[in-house]
PDB file of C-alpha atoms and ligand atoms in Angstrom:
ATOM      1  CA  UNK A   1     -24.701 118.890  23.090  1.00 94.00           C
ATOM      2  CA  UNK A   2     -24.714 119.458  18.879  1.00 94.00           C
ATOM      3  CA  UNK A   3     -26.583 116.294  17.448  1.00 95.00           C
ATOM      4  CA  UNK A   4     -23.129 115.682  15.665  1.00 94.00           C
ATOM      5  CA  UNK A   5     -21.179 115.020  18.465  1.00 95.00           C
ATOM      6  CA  UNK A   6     -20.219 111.783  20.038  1.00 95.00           C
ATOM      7  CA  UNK A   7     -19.267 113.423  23.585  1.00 97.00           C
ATOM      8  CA  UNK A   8     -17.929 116.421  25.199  1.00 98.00           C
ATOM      9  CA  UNK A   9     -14.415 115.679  25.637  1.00 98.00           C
ATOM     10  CA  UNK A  10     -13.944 119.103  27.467  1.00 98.00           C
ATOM     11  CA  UNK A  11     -16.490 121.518  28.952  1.00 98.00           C
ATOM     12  CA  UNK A  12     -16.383 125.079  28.650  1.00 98.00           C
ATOM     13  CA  UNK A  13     -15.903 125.202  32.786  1.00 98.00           C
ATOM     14  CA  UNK A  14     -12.565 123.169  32.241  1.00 98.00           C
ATOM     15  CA  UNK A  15     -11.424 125.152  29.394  1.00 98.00           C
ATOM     16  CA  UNK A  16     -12.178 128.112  31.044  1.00 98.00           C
ATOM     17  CA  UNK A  17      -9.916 126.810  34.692  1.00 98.00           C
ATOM     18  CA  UNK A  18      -7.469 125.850  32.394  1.00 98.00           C
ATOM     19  CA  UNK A  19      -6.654 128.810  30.528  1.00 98.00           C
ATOM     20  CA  UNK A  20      -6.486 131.019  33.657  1.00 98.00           C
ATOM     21  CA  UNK A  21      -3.717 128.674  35.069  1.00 98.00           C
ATOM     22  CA  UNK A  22      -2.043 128.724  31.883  1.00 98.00           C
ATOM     23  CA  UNK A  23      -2.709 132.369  31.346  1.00 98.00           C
ATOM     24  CA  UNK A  24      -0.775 132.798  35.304  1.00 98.00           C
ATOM     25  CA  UNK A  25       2.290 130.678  34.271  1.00 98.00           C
ATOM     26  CA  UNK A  26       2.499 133.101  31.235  1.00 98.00           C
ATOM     27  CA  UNK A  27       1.625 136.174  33.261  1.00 98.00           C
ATOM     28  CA  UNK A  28       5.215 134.667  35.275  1.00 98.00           C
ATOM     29  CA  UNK A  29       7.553 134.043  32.318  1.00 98.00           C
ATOM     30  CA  UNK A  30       6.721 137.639  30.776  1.00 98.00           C
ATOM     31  CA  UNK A  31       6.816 139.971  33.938  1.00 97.00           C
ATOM     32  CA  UNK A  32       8.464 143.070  33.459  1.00 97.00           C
ATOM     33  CA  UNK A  33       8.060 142.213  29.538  1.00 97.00           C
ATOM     34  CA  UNK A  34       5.380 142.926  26.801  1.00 98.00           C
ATOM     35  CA  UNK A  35       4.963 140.020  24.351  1.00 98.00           C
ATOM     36  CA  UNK A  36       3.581 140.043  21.224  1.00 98.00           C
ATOM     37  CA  UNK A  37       0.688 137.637  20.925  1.00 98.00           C
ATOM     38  CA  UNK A  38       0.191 136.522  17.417  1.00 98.00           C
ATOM     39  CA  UNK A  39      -3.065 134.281  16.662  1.00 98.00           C
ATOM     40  CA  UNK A  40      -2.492 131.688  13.994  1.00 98.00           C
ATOM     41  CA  UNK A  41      -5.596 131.690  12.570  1.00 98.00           C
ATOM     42  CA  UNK A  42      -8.262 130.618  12.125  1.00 96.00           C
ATOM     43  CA  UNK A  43      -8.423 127.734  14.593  1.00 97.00           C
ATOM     44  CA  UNK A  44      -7.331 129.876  17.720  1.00 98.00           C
ATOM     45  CA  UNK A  45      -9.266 132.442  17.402  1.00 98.00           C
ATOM     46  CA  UNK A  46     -11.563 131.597  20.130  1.00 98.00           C
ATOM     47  CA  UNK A  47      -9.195 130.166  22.464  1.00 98.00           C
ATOM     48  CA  UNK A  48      -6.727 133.450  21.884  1.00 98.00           C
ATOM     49  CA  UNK A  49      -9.269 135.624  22.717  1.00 98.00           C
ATOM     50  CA  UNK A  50     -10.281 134.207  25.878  1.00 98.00           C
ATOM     51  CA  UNK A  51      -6.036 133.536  26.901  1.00 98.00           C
ATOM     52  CA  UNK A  52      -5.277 137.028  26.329  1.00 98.00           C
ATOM     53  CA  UNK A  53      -7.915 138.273  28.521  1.00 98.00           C
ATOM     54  CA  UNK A  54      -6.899 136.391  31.064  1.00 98.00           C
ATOM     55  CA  UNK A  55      -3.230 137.976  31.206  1.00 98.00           C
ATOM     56  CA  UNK A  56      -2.311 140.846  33.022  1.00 98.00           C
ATOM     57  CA  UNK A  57       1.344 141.818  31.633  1.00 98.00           C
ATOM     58  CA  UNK A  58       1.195 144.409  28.665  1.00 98.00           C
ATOM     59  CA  UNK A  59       0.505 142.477  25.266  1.00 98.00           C
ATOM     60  CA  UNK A  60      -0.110 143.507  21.951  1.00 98.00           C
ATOM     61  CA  UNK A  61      -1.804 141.625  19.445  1.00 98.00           C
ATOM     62  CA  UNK A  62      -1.426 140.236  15.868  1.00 98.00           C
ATOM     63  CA  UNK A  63      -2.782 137.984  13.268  1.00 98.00           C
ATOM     64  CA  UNK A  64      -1.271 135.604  10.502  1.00 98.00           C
ATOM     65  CA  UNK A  65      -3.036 132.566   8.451  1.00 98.00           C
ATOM     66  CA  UNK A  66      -1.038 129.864   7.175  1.00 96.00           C
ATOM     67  CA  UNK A  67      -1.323 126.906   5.203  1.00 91.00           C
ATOM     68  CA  UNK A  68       0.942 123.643   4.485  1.00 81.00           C
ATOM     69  CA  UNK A  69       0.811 122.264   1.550  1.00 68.00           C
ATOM     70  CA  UNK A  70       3.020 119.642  -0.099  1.00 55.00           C
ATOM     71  CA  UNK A  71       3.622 115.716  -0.061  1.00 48.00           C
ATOM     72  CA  UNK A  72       1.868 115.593   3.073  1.00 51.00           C
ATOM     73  CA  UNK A  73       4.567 114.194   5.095  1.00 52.00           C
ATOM     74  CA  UNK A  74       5.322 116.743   8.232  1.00 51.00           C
ATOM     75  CA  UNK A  75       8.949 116.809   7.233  1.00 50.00           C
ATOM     76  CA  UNK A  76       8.928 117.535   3.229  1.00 57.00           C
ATOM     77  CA  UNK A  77       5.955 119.864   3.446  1.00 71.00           C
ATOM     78  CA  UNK A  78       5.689 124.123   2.884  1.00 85.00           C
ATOM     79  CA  UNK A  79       4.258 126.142   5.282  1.00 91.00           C
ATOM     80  CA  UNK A  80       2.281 129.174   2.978  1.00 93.00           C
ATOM     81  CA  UNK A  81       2.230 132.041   4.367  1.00 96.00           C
ATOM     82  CA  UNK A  82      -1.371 133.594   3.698  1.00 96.00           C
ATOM     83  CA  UNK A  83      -1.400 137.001   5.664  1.00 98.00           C
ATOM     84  CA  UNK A  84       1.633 137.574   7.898  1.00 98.00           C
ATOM     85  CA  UNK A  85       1.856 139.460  11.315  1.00 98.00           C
ATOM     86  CA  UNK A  86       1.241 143.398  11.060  1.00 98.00           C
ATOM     87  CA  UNK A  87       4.152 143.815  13.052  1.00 98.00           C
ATOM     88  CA  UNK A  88       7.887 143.461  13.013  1.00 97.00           C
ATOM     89  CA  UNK A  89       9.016 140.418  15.244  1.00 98.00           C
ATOM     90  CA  UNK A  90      12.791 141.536  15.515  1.00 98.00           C
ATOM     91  CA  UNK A  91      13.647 141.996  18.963  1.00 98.00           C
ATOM     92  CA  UNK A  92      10.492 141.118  20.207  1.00 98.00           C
ATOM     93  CA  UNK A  93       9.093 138.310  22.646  1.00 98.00           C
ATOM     94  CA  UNK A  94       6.581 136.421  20.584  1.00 98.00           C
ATOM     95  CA  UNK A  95       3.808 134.202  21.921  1.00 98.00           C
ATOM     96  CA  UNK A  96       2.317 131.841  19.627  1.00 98.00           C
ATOM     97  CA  UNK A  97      -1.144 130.787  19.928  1.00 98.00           C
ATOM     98  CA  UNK A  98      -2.735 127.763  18.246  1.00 98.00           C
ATOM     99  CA  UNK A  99      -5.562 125.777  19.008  1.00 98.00           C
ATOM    100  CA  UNK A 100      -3.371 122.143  18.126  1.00 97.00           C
ATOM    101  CA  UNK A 101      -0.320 121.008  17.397  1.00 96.00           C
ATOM    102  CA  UNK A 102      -0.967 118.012  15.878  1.00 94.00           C
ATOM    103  CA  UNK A 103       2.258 116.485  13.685  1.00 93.00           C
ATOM    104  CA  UNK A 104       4.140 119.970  14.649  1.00 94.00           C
ATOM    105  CA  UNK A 105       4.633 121.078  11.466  1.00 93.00           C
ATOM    106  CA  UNK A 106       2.909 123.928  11.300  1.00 95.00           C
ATOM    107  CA  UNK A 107       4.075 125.124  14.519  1.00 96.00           C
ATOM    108  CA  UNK A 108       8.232 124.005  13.734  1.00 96.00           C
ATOM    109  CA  UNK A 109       8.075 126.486  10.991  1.00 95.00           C
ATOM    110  CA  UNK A 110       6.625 129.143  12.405  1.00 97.00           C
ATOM    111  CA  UNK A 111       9.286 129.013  15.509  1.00 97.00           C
ATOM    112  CA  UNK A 112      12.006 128.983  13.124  1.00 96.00           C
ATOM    113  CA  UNK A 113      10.130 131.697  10.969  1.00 97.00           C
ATOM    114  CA  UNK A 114      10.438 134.267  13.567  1.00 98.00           C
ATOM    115  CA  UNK A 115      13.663 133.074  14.891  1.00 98.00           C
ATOM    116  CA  UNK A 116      14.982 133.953  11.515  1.00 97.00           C
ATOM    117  CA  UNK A 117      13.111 136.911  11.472  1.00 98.00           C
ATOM    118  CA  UNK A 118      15.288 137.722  15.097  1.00 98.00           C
ATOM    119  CA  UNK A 119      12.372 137.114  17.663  1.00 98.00           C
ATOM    120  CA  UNK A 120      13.840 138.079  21.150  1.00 98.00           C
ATOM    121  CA  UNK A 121      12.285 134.528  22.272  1.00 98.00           C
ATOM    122  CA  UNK A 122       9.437 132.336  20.915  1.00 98.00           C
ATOM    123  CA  UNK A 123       6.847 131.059  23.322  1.00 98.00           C
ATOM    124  CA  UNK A 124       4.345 128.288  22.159  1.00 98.00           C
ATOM    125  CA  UNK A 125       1.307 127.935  23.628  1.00 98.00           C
ATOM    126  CA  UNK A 126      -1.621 125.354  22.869  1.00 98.00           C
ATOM    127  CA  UNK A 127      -4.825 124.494  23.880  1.00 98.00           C
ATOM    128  CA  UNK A 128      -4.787 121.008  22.695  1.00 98.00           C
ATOM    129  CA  UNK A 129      -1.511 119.093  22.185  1.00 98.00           C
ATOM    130  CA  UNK A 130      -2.165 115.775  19.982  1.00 97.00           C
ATOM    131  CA  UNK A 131       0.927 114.465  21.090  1.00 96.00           C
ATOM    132  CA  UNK A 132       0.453 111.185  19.857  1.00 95.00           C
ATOM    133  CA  UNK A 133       0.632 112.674  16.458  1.00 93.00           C
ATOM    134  CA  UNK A 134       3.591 114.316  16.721  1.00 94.00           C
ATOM    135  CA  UNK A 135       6.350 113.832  13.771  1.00 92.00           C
ATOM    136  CA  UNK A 136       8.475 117.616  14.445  1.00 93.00           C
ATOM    137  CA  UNK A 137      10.933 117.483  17.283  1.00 94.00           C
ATOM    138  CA  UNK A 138       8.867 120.248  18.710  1.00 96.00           C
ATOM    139  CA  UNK A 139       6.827 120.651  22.178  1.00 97.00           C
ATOM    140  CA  UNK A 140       5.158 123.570  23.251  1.00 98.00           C
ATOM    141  CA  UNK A 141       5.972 125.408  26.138  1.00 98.00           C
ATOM    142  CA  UNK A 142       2.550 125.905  27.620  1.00 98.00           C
ATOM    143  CA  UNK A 143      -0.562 123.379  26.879  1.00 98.00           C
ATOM    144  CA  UNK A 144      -3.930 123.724  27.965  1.00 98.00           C
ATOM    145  CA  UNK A 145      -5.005 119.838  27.641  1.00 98.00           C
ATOM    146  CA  UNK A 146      -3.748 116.812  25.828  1.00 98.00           C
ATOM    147  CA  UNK A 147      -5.891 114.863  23.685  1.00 97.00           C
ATOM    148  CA  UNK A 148      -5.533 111.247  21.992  1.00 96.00           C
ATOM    149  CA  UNK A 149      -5.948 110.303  18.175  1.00 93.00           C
ATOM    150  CA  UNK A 150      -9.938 111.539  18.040  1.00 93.00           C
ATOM    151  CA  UNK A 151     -11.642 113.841  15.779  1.00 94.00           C
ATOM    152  CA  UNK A 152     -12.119 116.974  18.151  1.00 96.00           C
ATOM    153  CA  UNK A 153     -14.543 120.189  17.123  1.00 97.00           C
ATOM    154  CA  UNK A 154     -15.371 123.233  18.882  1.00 98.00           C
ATOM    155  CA  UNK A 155     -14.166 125.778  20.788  1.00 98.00           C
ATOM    156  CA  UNK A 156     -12.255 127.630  17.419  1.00 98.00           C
ATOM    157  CA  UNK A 157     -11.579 123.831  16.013  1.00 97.00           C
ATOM    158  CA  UNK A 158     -13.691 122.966  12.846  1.00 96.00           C
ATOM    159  CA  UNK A 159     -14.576 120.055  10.486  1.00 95.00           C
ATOM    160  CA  UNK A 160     -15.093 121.431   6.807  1.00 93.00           C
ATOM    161  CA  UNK A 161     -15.617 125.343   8.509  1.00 95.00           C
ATOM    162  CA  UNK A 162     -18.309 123.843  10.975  1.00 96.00           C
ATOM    163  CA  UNK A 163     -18.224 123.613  14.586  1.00 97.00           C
ATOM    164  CA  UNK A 164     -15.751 126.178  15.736  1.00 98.00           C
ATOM    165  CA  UNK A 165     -18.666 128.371  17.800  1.00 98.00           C
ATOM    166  CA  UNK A 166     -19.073 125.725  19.988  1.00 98.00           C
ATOM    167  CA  UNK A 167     -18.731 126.627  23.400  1.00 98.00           C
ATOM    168  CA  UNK A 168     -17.341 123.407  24.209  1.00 98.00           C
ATOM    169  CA  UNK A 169     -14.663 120.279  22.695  1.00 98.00           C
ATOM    170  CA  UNK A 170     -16.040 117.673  21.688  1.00 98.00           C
ATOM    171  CA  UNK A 171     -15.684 114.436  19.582  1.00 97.00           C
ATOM    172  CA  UNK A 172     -17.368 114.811  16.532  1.00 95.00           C
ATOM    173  CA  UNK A 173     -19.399 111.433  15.668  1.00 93.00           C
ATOM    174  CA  UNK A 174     -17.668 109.350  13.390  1.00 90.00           C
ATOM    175  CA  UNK A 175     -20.681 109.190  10.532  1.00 89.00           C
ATOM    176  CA  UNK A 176     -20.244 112.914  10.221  1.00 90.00           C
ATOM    177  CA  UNK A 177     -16.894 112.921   8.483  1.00 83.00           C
ATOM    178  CA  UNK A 178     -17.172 109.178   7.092  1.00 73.00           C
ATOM    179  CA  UNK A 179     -19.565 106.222   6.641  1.00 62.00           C
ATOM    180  CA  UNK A 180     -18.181 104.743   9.801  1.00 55.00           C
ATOM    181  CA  UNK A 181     -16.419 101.426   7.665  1.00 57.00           C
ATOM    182  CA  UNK A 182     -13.273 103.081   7.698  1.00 54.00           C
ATOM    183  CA  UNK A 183     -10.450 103.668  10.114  1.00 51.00           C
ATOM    184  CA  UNK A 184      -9.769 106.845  10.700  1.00 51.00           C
ATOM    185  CA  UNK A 185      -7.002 108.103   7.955  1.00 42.00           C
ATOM    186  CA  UNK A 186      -4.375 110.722   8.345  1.00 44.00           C
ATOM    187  CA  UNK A 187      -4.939 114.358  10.989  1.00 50.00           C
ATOM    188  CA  UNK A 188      -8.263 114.774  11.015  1.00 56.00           C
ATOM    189  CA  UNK A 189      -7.610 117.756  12.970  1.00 60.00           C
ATOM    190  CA  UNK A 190      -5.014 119.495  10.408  1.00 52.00           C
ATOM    191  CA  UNK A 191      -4.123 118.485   7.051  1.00 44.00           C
TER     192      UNK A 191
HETATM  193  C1  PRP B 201      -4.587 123.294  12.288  1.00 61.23           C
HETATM  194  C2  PRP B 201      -4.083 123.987  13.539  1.00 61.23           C
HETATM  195  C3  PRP B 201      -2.618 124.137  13.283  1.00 61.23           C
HETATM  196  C4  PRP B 201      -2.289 122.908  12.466  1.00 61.23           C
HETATM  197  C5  PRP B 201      -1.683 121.873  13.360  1.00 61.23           C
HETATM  198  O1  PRP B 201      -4.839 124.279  11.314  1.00 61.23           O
HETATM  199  O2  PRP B 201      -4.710 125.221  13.755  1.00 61.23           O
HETATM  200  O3  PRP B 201      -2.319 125.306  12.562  1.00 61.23           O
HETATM  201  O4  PRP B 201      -3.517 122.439  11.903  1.00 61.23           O
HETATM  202  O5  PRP B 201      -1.305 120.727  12.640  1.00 61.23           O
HETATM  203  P1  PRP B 201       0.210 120.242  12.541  1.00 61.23           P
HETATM  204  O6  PRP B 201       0.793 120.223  13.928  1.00 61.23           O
HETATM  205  O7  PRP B 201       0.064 118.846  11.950  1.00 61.23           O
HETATM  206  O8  PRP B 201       0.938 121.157  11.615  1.00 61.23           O
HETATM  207  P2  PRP B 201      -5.754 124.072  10.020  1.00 61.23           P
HETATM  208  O9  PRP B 201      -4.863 123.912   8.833  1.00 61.23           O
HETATM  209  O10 PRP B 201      -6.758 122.992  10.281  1.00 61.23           O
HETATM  210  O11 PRP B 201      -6.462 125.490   9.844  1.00 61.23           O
HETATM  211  P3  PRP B 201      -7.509 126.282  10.766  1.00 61.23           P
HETATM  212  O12 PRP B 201      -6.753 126.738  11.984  1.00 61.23           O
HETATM  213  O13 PRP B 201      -7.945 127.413   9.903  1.00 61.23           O
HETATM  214  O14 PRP B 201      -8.648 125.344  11.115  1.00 61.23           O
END
């Protein structure tokens, strides 16, 4: 395990038995279909790669990178678009795929983004849900694991750019991001 990290909240055995039944209740819905995958970046990179290997309808793939920015609360925020999807979503079966959904924001507006945009459906999928968290009236429709209020890296999930290569999620130790005296203060996994 990194020197960093407090434990390893998920192994990459787990993760890897998870996805594939969450890649066969996806392989289900879209039968027949051929979704669009799109890979909010840069957070599920790692985890998209290794879900849409695991699925065996026709896909294709896409990229977009957003940011929120704002007065910080999940309801008066803007999401910021900062590349969007190659593709055109009308008509089109759209799979999201993040690494956490945290207060929801992020993942409310994109849902209504491509609604608007006329998406034939929007599909959510997670690998973490921080449902605890949660502000949005949003759930996703498929969700690897859930995970309580802790600082979790690895696996595509960073802390200041570091620790997304690890193979594994784990809790990052508390004197890494702080001095320890202080409670942990707003997402430490999003904004
Ligand atoms: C994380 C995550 C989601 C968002 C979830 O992204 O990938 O996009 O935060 O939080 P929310 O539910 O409170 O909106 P982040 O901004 O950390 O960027 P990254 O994916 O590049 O690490």
């Amino acid at each position: 395990m990194h020197k960093d990290c407090e434990r390893i909240l998920i192994s990459e055995k787990e993760i890897r038995k998870r996805i594939a039944e969450v890649a066969r209740s996806a392989d289900e819905k879209f039968k027949g279909k051929c979704p669009l995958c799109v890979c909010i970046l840069k957070g599920s990179a790692i985890f998209f790669a290794d879900f849409v290997r695991r699925l065996t309808v026709p896909v294709e793939l896409d990229f977009m990178s957003v940011s929120s920015y704002g007065s910080g609360t999940a309801s008066s925020g803007k999401l910021k678009i900062k590349k969007d999807t190659d593709a055109d979503v009308g008509g089109r079966d759209v799979i999201i795929v993040e690494d956490i959904i945290d207060s929801g924001f992020t993942l409310s507006k994109l849902k209504a983004l491509f609604k608007e945009r006329g998406a034939r459906s929007v599909t959510i999928v997670v690998l973490l849900d921080k449902k605890c968290r949660r502000e949005c009236d949003i759930s996703p429709d498929l969700s690897c694991f859930e995970v309580g209020d802790e600082f979790v890296v690895g696996y595509g999930l960073d802390y200041d750019e570091r620790y997304r290569n690890l193979p594994y999620i784990a809790v990052l130790k508390r004197g890494i991001y702080g001095d320890g005296s202080q409670p942990l203060k707003g997402t430490p996994n999003s904004k």
